[in-house]
mmCIF file of C-alpha atoms in Angstrom:
data_model
loop_
_atom_site.group_PDB
_atom_site.id
_atom_site.type_symbol
_atom_site.label_atom_id
_atom_site.label_comp_id
_atom_site.label_asym_id
_atom_site.label_seq_id
_atom_site.Cartn_x
_atom_site.Cartn_y
_atom_site.Cartn_z
ATOM 1 C CA MET A 1163 -3.981 17.161 -17.024
ATOM 2 C CA PRO A 1164 -3.334 13.415 -15.469
ATOM 3 C CA LEU A 1165 0.329 12.174 -16.605
ATOM 4 C CA PRO A 1166 0.115 9.476 -19.048
ATOM 5 C CA LEU A 1167 1.561 6.001 -17.321
ATOM 6 C CA GLY A 1168 0.355 4.136 -19.976
ATOM 7 C CA ALA A 1169 -2.151 0.952 -19.579
ATOM 8 C CA VAL A 1170 -2.841 -0.555 -16.129
ATOM 9 C CA ALA A 1171 -0.901 -4.350 -16.669
ATOM 10 C CA GLN A 1172 -3.962 -6.854 -16.001
ATOM 11 C CA GLY A 1173 -2.857 -10.450 -14.154
ATOM 12 C CA ALA A 1174 -0.204 -11.331 -12.458
ATOM 13 C CA VAL A 1175 2.852 -9.683 -13.378
ATOM 14 C CA PRO A 1176 6.336 -10.043 -12.330
ATOM 15 C CA ALA A 1177 7.885 -7.852 -10.468
ATOM 16 C CA GLY A 1178 10.862 -5.620 -11.471
ATOM 17 C CA THR A 1179 9.401 -5.370 -15.463
ATOM 18 C CA SER A 1180 9.749 -0.994 -15.025
ATOM 19 C CA THR A 1181 10.485 -0.496 -18.578
ATOM 20 C CA ASP A 1182 12.849 1.435 -16.981
ATOM 21 C CA GLY A 1183 14.722 -0.517 -14.609
ATOM 22 C CA SER A 1184 15.995 2.734 -12.374
ATOM 23 C CA VAL A 1185 12.268 2.807 -11.129
ATOM 24 C CA PRO A 1186 10.453 0.283 -9.585
ATOM 25 C CA GLN A 1187 7.036 -0.787 -10.904
ATOM 26 C CA HIS A 1188 5.771 -1.193 -7.606
ATOM 27 C CA VAL A 1189 6.275 1.083 -3.989
ATOM 28 C CA ALA A 1190 4.858 0.103 -1.642
ATOM 29 C CA ILE A 1191 5.074 2.412 2.076
ATOM 30 C CA ILE A 1192 4.743 1.748 5.263
ATOM 31 C CA MET A 1193 4.178 5.735 6.895
ATOM 32 C CA ASP A 1194 5.294 6.380 9.918
ATOM 33 C CA GLY A 1195 5.454 8.867 12.667
ATOM 34 C CA ASN A 1196 2.360 10.869 12.337
ATOM 35 C CA GLY A 1197 2.006 11.121 15.939
ATOM 36 C CA ARG A 1198 5.451 11.679 16.693
ATOM 37 C CA TRP A 1199 5.700 14.223 14.212
ATOM 38 C CA ALA A 1200 2.664 16.285 16.256
ATOM 39 C CA ALA A 1201 4.308 15.808 19.458
ATOM 40 C CA SER A 1202 6.956 17.880 18.646
ATOM 41 C CA ARG A 1203 5.100 20.832 17.647
ATOM 42 C CA GLY A 1204 2.790 20.231 20.712
ATOM 43 C CA LEU A 1205 0.189 19.477 18.095
ATOM 44 C CA PRO A 1206 -2.719 16.298 19.325
ATOM 45 C CA ARG A 1207 -2.082 13.286 17.402
ATOM 46 C CA ILE A 1208 -5.170 14.063 15.086
ATOM 47 C CA ALA A 1209 -3.096 17.138 13.601
ATOM 48 C CA GLY A 1210 -0.270 14.713 13.268
ATOM 49 C CA HIS A 1211 -2.807 12.115 10.803
ATOM 50 C CA ARG A 1212 -3.671 15.334 8.924
ATOM 51 C CA ALA A 1213 -0.365 16.729 8.124
ATOM 52 C CA GLY A 1214 0.427 12.369 7.216
ATOM 53 C CA ALA A 1215 -2.355 12.683 4.790
ATOM 54 C CA GLU A 1216 -0.985 15.764 3.482
ATOM 55 C CA ALA A 1217 1.854 13.854 2.207
ATOM 56 C CA VAL A 1218 -0.492 11.134 1.156
ATOM 57 C CA THR A 1219 -1.312 13.721 -2.163
ATOM 58 C CA ARG A 1220 2.393 15.196 -2.214
ATOM 59 C CA CYS A 1221 3.659 10.996 -2.848
ATOM 60 C CA LEU A 1222 1.228 10.350 -5.498
ATOM 61 C CA ARG A 1223 1.711 13.238 -7.304
ATOM 62 C CA ALA A 1224 5.638 12.129 -6.797
ATOM 63 C CA ALA A 1225 4.595 8.756 -8.402
ATOM 64 C CA ARG A 1226 2.989 9.514 -11.114
ATOM 65 C CA ARG A 1227 5.858 11.942 -12.374
ATOM 66 C CA GLN A 1228 8.522 9.251 -11.901
ATOM 67 C CA GLY A 1229 6.186 6.645 -13.274
ATOM 68 C CA VAL A 1230 5.490 3.946 -10.396
ATOM 69 C CA GLU A 1231 2.715 2.221 -11.680
ATOM 70 C CA TYR A 1232 1.614 1.079 -8.157
ATOM 71 C CA LEU A 1233 1.662 2.620 -4.604
ATOM 72 C CA THR A 1234 0.847 0.600 -1.839
ATOM 73 C CA LEU A 1235 0.353 2.782 0.945
ATOM 74 C CA TYR A 1236 -0.416 0.957 4.859
ATOM 75 C CA ALA A 1237 -2.685 3.351 6.135
ATOM 76 C CA PHE A 1238 -4.530 1.365 8.907
ATOM 77 C CA SER A 1239 -2.751 -1.794 9.996
ATOM 78 C CA SER A 1240 -5.402 -4.978 11.904
ATOM 79 C CA GLU A 1241 -3.489 -4.166 15.029
ATOM 80 C CA ASN A 1242 -4.487 -0.152 15.134
ATOM 81 C CA TRP A 1243 -7.723 -1.202 16.230
ATOM 82 C CA ARG A 1244 -6.018 -1.123 19.806
ATOM 83 C CA ARG A 1245 -5.615 2.072 19.996
ATOM 84 C CA GLY A 1246 -7.642 4.820 22.029
ATOM 85 C CA PRO A 1247 -11.313 4.692 20.531
ATOM 86 C CA ASP A 1248 -10.466 8.884 20.125
ATOM 87 C CA GLU A 1249 -8.039 8.170 17.910
ATOM 88 C CA VAL A 1250 -9.593 5.266 15.492
ATOM 89 C CA ALA A 1251 -12.535 6.849 15.719
ATOM 90 C CA ASP A 1252 -10.097 10.305 14.336
ATOM 91 C CA LEU A 1253 -8.413 7.853 12.072
ATOM 92 C CA THR A 1254 -12.399 6.331 10.879
ATOM 93 C CA GLY A 1255 -13.832 9.975 10.438
ATOM 94 C CA LEU A 1256 -10.539 11.228 7.818
ATOM 95 C CA LEU A 1257 -10.384 8.121 5.739
ATOM 96 C CA ARG A 1258 -14.015 8.934 5.448
ATOM 97 C CA PHE A 1259 -13.704 12.490 5.026
ATOM 98 C CA TYR A 1260 -10.400 12.147 2.452
ATOM 99 C CA VAL A 1261 -12.606 9.034 0.317
ATOM 100 C CA ARG A 1262 -15.314 11.565 0.120
ATOM 101 C CA HIS A 1263 -13.599 14.611 -1.328
ATOM 102 C CA LYS A 1264 -10.413 13.234 -2.915
ATOM 103 C CA VAL A 1265 -11.685 10.364 -5.238
ATOM 104 C CA ALA A 1266 -13.659 12.618 -7.961
ATOM 105 C CA GLU A 1267 -10.223 14.407 -8.123
ATOM 106 C CA LEU A 1268 -7.972 11.126 -8.090
ATOM 107 C CA HIS A 1269 -10.851 9.846 -10.822
ATOM 108 C CA ARG A 1270 -9.637 12.659 -12.965
ATOM 109 C CA GLU A 1271 -6.144 11.892 -13.135
ATOM 110 C CA GLN A 1272 -7.418 8.010 -13.649
ATOM 111 C CA VAL A 1273 -5.893 6.179 -10.692
ATOM 112 C CA ARG A 1274 -7.070 3.415 -9.794
ATOM 113 C CA ILE A 1275 -8.013 2.870 -6.121
ATOM 114 C CA LEU A 1276 -8.035 -0.623 -4.350
ATOM 115 C CA PHE A 1277 -8.488 -1.504 -0.842
ATOM 116 C CA VAL A 1278 -6.881 -4.157 0.649
ATOM 117 C CA GLY A 1279 -7.754 -5.518 4.384
ATOM 118 C CA GLU A 1280 -10.224 -6.052 6.612
ATOM 119 C CA VAL A 1281 -12.275 -3.545 5.491
ATOM 120 C CA HIS A 1282 -15.639 -4.306 6.867
ATOM 121 C CA ARG A 1283 -14.340 -3.892 9.906
ATOM 122 C CA PHE A 1284 -15.156 -0.169 9.712
ATOM 123 C CA GLY A 1285 -18.546 -0.427 9.386
ATOM 124 C CA SER A 1286 -21.573 -0.865 5.895
ATOM 125 C CA ASP A 1287 -21.518 2.365 5.599
ATOM 126 C CA LEU A 1288 -17.511 3.162 5.637
ATOM 127 C CA CYS A 1289 -17.409 -0.024 3.222
ATOM 128 C CA ASP A 1290 -19.735 0.896 0.907
ATOM 129 C CA GLU A 1291 -18.364 4.136 0.072
ATOM 130 C CA LEU A 1292 -14.782 2.480 0.081
ATOM 131 C CA ALA A 1293 -16.574 0.049 -2.639
ATOM 132 C CA ARG A 1294 -18.127 2.984 -4.586
ATOM 133 C CA ALA A 1295 -14.168 4.525 -5.308
ATOM 134 C CA GLU A 1296 -13.690 1.404 -6.780
ATOM 135 C CA GLN A 1297 -15.701 0.855 -8.902
ATOM 136 C CA LEU A 1298 -15.614 4.357 -9.762
ATOM 137 C CA THR A 1299 -12.224 4.273 -10.471
ATOM 138 C CA ALA A 1300 -12.040 0.041 -12.038
ATOM 139 C CA HIS A 1301 -11.373 1.094 -15.926
ATOM 140 C CA ASN A 1302 -8.658 4.248 -15.510
ATOM 141 C CA THR A 1303 -5.222 3.462 -16.782
ATOM 142 C CA GLY A 1304 -2.809 5.755 -14.590
ATOM 143 C CA LEU A 1305 -1.307 4.604 -11.286
ATOM 144 C CA THR A 1306 -2.959 2.146 -8.927
ATOM 145 C CA LEU A 1307 -3.118 2.821 -5.270
ATOM 146 C CA LEU A 1308 -3.757 0.602 -2.881
ATOM 147 C CA LEU A 1309 -4.452 1.183 0.391
ATOM 148 C CA ALA A 1310 -4.241 -1.675 3.066
ATOM 149 C CA LEU A 1311 -7.098 -1.051 5.478
ATOM 150 C CA SER A 1312 -7.209 -3.262 8.699
ATOM 151 C CA TYR A 1313 -4.363 -4.647 6.792
ATOM 152 C CA GLY A 1314 -2.091 -7.641 8.192
ATOM 153 C CA GLY A 1315 0.866 -9.542 6.518
ATOM 154 C CA ARG A 1316 0.217 -12.974 8.560
ATOM 155 C CA ASN A 1317 -3.873 -12.372 8.227
ATOM 156 C CA ASP A 1318 -3.653 -11.882 4.611
ATOM 157 C CA ILE A 1319 -1.564 -15.632 4.524
ATOM 158 C CA VAL A 1320 -4.236 -17.241 7.035
ATOM 159 C CA GLN A 1321 -7.453 -16.531 4.705
ATOM 160 C CA ALA A 1322 -5.180 -17.309 1.346
ATOM 161 C CA THR A 1323 -4.145 -20.878 3.120
ATOM 162 C CA LYS A 1324 -7.474 -21.586 4.431
ATOM 163 C CA ALA A 1325 -9.420 -21.267 0.666
ATOM 164 C CA ILE A 1326 -6.939 -23.138 -0.778
ATOM 165 C CA ALA A 1327 -7.869 -25.857 1.815
ATOM 166 C CA ARG A 1328 -11.675 -25.135 0.844
ATOM 167 C CA ALA A 1329 -11.186 -26.258 -2.734
ATOM 168 C CA VAL A 1330 -9.209 -29.698 -1.249
ATOM 169 C CA GLN A 1331 -12.085 -29.698 0.670
ATOM 170 C CA ARG A 1332 -14.115 -29.336 -2.137
ATOM 171 C CA GLY A 1333 -12.240 -31.949 -4.014
ATOM 172 C CA GLU A 1334 -11.544 -29.060 -6.669
ATOM 173 C CA LEU A 1335 -8.224 -28.681 -6.076
ATOM 174 C CA ASP A 1336 -5.406 -31.413 -6.088
ATOM 175 C CA PRO A 1337 -3.308 -30.549 -3.266
ATOM 176 C CA ASP A 1338 0.339 -31.793 -5.437
ATOM 177 C CA THR A 1339 -0.845 -28.715 -7.813
ATOM 178 C CA ILE A 1340 0.194 -25.964 -4.497
ATOM 179 C CA ASP A 1341 3.038 -23.820 -4.916
ATOM 180 C CA GLU A 1342 3.828 -20.440 -5.059
ATOM 181 C CA ASN A 1343 1.668 -18.922 -7.512
ATOM 182 C CA MET A 1344 -1.396 -20.221 -6.308
ATOM 183 C CA MET A 1345 -0.568 -18.805 -2.997
ATOM 184 C CA SER A 1346 -0.161 -15.646 -4.663
ATOM 185 C CA ARG A 1347 -3.718 -16.093 -6.427
ATOM 186 C CA HIS A 1348 -4.861 -16.647 -3.557
ATOM 187 C CA LEU A 1349 -3.550 -13.110 -1.475
ATOM 188 C CA LEU A 1350 -5.646 -10.030 -1.076
ATOM 189 C CA THR A 1351 -3.539 -8.385 -3.482
ATOM 190 C CA ALA A 1352 -4.042 -10.914 -6.313
ATOM 191 C CA GLY A 1353 -3.030 -9.336 -9.923
ATOM 192 C CA ILE A 1354 -1.196 -6.770 -8.106
ATOM 193 C CA PRO A 1355 3.132 -6.997 -9.033
ATOM 194 C CA ASP A 1356 4.828 -7.622 -5.927
ATOM 195 C CA PRO A 1357 6.626 -4.369 -4.836
ATOM 196 C CA ASP A 1358 10.104 -4.313 -5.453
ATOM 197 C CA LEU A 1359 10.731 -1.465 -2.654
ATOM 198 C CA VAL A 1360 9.571 -1.358 0.910
ATOM 199 C CA VAL A 1361 9.689 1.684 2.110
ATOM 200 C CA ARG A 1362 9.893 3.074 6.326
ATOM 201 C CA THR A 1363 9.549 6.467 7.421
ATOM 202 C CA SER A 1364 10.508 7.140 11.565
ATOM 203 C CA GLY A 1365 13.486 5.510 11.760
ATOM 204 C CA GLU A 1366 11.679 2.518 12.468
ATOM 205 C CA HIS A 1367 14.155 -0.791 11.074
ATOM 206 C CA ARG A 1368 11.041 -3.443 11.077
ATOM 207 C CA ILE A 1369 7.990 -4.074 8.514
ATOM 208 C CA SER A 1370 5.453 -3.681 10.542
ATOM 209 C CA ASN A 1371 3.061 -7.316 9.461
ATOM 210 C CA PHE A 1372 3.269 -5.731 6.648
ATOM 211 C CA LEU A 1373 2.579 -7.695 3.086
ATOM 212 C CA LEU A 1374 5.012 -10.372 4.309
ATOM 213 C CA TRP A 1375 4.399 -12.676 1.237
ATOM 214 C CA GLN A 1376 4.903 -9.919 -1.325
ATOM 215 C CA SER A 1377 8.212 -8.306 0.047
ATOM 216 C CA ALA A 1378 10.393 -11.045 -0.393
ATOM 217 C CA TYR A 1379 12.916 -10.054 -2.917
ATOM 218 C CA ALA A 1380 11.799 -6.452 -2.072
ATOM 219 C CA GLU A 1381 14.447 -3.638 -1.415
ATOM 220 C CA PHE A 1382 13.854 -2.026 1.806
ATOM 221 C CA VAL A 1383 14.824 1.907 2.578
ATOM 222 C CA PHE A 1384 14.440 2.703 6.029
ATOM 223 C CA LEU A 1385 14.365 6.357 6.268
ATOM 224 C CA ASP A 1386 14.822 8.478 9.395
ATOM 225 C CA SER A 1387 12.194 11.384 8.438
ATOM 226 C CA LEU A 1388 8.830 11.659 9.235
ATOM 227 C CA TRP A 1389 5.663 10.692 7.299
ATOM 228 C CA PRO A 1390 4.869 14.257 7.318
ATOM 229 C CA ASP A 1391 7.347 15.488 5.451
ATOM 230 C CA PHE A 1392 7.844 12.897 3.128
ATOM 231 C CA ASP A 1393 7.758 14.566 -0.366
ATOM 232 C CA GLU A 1394 8.582 14.548 -3.486
ATOM 233 C CA THR A 1395 12.314 15.312 -3.160
ATOM 234 C CA THR A 1396 12.638 13.016 -0.354
ATOM 235 C CA PHE A 1397 10.491 9.826 -3.454
ATOM 236 C CA ALA A 1398 13.096 11.370 -5.790
ATOM 237 C CA GLN A 1399 15.923 10.421 -3.150
ATOM 238 C CA VAL A 1400 14.809 7.440 -2.225
ATOM 239 C CA LEU A 1401 14.358 5.840 -6.076
ATOM 240 C CA GLU A 1402 17.664 7.148 -6.357
ATOM 241 C CA ILE A 1403 18.974 4.657 -3.649
ATOM 242 C CA TYR A 1404 16.899 2.122 -5.370
ATOM 243 C CA GLY A 1405 18.714 2.421 -8.588
ATOM 244 C CA ARG A 1406 22.048 2.116 -6.962
ATOM 245 C CA ARG A 1407 20.585 -1.317 -6.075
ATOM 246 C CA GLU A 1408 20.897 -4.772 -7.920
ATOM 247 C CA ARG A 1409 18.640 -6.775 -7.251
ATOM 248 C CA ARG A 1410 19.314 -10.639 -7.556
ATOM 249 C CA PHE A 1411 16.915 -12.782 -6.332
ATOM 250 C CA GLY A 1412 18.475 -15.061 -4.929
ATOM 251 C CA ALA A 1413 20.812 -16.024 -8.235
ATOM 252 C CA ARG A 1414 24.400 -15.497 -7.429
ATOM 253 C CA PRO A 1415 26.185 -12.083 -8.298
ATOM 254 C CA ALA A 1416 27.693 -12.606 -12.811
#
């Protein structure tokens, strides 16, 4: 049975508006360490990616149980296209498998699925499947899952800037009215609250071009554990760390 999370908010929602201050409304995760996990076990890299996909299932389950409303997973960065063709093919095939075999289950659990990034680079057939998954789950009222595919934060800002510039060029927009809210409305995540919490696994302390604009006031947690080992206990520990933070949004402490 799906866990009731309440209706999905419509339109732009400010970050940090969870009914329970200890639970972030939006958690974004940089899933890192699949290759190292496989290498440490003498397995091919695809085995690590498959184990990472299972970790996604555990993460989703934990997020729903904890009351998180939005979960964004950095599944495939724009830089990942530079990897070897065999690994890119493995990742694409894994994505296709899970879209075909997991979407119906997520739909039953009232999960809404969105894809952000240059998804057209995956080819028309897979793009059509991604579009059908979005359409099928569009009216679900549980957790919203955003999968960042062929996504890059800098490119996100560039495409938003181009869209605004074109509107100015057409005479539809006064440049003096351009502000942060307008920029947010033109990003690929338009209508989604900014992440309250960004998590990265594998011991790396960088954000790798992920949600650069959106993460301006997010809390960051960096974990030494590799992504395939991520489970519900890990998720609870991350939320415990977040719950101890005092979020000031640039203001001085009282």
